[in-house]
Short mmCIF file of C-alpha atoms in Angstrom, two decimals:
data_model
loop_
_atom_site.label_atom_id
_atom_site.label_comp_id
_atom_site.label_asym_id
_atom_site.label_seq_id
_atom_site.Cartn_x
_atom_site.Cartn_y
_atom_site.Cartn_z
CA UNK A 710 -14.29 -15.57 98.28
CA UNK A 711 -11.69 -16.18 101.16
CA UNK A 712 -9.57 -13.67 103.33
CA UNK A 713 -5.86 -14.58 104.14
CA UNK A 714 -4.19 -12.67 106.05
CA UNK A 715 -0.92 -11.75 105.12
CA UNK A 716 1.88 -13.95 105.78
CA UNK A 717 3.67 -11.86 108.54
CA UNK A 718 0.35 -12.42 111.02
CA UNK A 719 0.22 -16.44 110.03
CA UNK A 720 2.17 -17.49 112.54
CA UNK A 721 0.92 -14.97 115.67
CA UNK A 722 -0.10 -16.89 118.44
CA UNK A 723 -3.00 -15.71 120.08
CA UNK A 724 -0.95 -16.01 123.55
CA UNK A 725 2.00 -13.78 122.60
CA UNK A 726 -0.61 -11.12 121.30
CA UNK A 727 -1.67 -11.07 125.23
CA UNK A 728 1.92 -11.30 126.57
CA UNK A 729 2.89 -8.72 124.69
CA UNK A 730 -0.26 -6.82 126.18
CA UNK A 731 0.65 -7.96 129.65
CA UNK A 732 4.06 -6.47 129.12
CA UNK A 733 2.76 -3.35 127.64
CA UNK A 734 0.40 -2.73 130.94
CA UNK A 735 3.28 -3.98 132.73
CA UNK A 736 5.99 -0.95 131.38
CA UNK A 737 3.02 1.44 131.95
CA UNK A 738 2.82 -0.01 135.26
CA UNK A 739 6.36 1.02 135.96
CA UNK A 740 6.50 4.55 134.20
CA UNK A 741 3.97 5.59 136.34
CA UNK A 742 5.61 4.41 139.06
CA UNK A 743 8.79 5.60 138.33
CA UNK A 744 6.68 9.15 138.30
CA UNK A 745 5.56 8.67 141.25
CA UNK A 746 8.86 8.48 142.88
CA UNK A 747 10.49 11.61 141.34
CA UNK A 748 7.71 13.35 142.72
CA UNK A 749 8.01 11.97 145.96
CA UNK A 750 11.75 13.00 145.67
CA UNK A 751 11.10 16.66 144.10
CA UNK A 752 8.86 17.84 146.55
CA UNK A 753 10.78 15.85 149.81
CA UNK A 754 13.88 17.98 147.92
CA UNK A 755 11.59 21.18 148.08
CA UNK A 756 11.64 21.03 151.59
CA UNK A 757 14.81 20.65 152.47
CA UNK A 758 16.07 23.52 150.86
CA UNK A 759 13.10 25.88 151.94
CA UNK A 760 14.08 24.64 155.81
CA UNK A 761 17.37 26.12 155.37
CA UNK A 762 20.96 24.28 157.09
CA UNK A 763 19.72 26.23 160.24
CA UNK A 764 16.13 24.63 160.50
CA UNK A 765 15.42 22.48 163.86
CA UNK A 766 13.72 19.81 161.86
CA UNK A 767 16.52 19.27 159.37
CA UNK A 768 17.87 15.98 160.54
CA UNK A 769 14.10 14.85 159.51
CA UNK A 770 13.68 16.54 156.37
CA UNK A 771 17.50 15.02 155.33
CA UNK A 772 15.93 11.12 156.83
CA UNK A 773 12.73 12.28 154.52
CA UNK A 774 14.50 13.27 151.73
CA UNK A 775 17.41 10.18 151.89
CA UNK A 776 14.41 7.67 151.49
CA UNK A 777 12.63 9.92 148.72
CA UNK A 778 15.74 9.84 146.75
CA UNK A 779 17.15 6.32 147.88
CA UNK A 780 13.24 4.81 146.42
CA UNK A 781 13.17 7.16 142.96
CA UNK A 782 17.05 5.67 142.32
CA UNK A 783 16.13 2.01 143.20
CA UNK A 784 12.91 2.56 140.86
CA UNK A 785 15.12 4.00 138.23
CA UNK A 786 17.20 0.94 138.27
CA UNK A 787 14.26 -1.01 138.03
CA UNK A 788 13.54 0.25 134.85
CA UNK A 789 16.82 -0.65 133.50
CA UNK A 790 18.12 3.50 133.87
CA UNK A 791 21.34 2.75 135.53
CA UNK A 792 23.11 6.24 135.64
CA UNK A 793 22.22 9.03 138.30
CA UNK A 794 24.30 11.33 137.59
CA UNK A 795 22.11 13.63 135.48
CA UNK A 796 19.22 13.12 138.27
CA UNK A 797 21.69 13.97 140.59
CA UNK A 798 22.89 17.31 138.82
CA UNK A 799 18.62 18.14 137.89
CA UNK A 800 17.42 17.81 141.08
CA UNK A 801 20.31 19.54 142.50
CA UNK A 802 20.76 16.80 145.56
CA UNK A 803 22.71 17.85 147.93
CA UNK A 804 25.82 16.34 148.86
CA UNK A 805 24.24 15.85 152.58
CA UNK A 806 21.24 13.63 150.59
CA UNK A 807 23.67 11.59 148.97
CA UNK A 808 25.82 10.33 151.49
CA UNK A 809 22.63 9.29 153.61
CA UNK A 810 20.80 6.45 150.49
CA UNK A 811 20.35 3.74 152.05
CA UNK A 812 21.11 4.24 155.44
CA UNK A 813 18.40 3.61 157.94
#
């Protein structure tokens, strides 16, 4: 007696079975990542607010929180999420975060 297997696995190639393993370790990769970075954000976000607008630091924690928010959007965008507008309401960045991304 002799096993086929069914004609939908005939034509796998053994290589796109580990591409498509590679890509699957590959969007963990980024998830993770992408986790990562809205923590980063969160907590640098945490901060700011607990400081207060009065706080002699705050220049720093806006610089700290700018490049915490600036990294989570660009990693966003690397996973293909091109909208920020419901990150931007969640989060509740302020307007004085916003106007710094990017800026060095």
């Amino acid at each position: 007696m002799s096993l086929r297997l069914p004609s939908q696995f005939g034509s796998v190639h053994p290589g796109d079975v580990l591409f498509d393993a590679l890509n699957t370790e590959i969007a963990g990769e980024k998830a993770s990542s992408l986790g990562r970075a809205g923590t980063q954000a969160a907590k640098a976000l945490t901060k700011l607010a607990e400081a207060g607008p009065h706080h002699p630091d705050r220049h720093a924690l806006l610089k700290a929180a700018a490049d915490a928010v600036h990294g989570f959007f660009i990693q966003r965008e690397l996973c293909g999420m091109r909208r920020h507008d419901g990150v931007i309401r969640d989060l509740a960045i302020p307007q004085a975060v916003l106007v710094r991304l990017g800026a060095k």
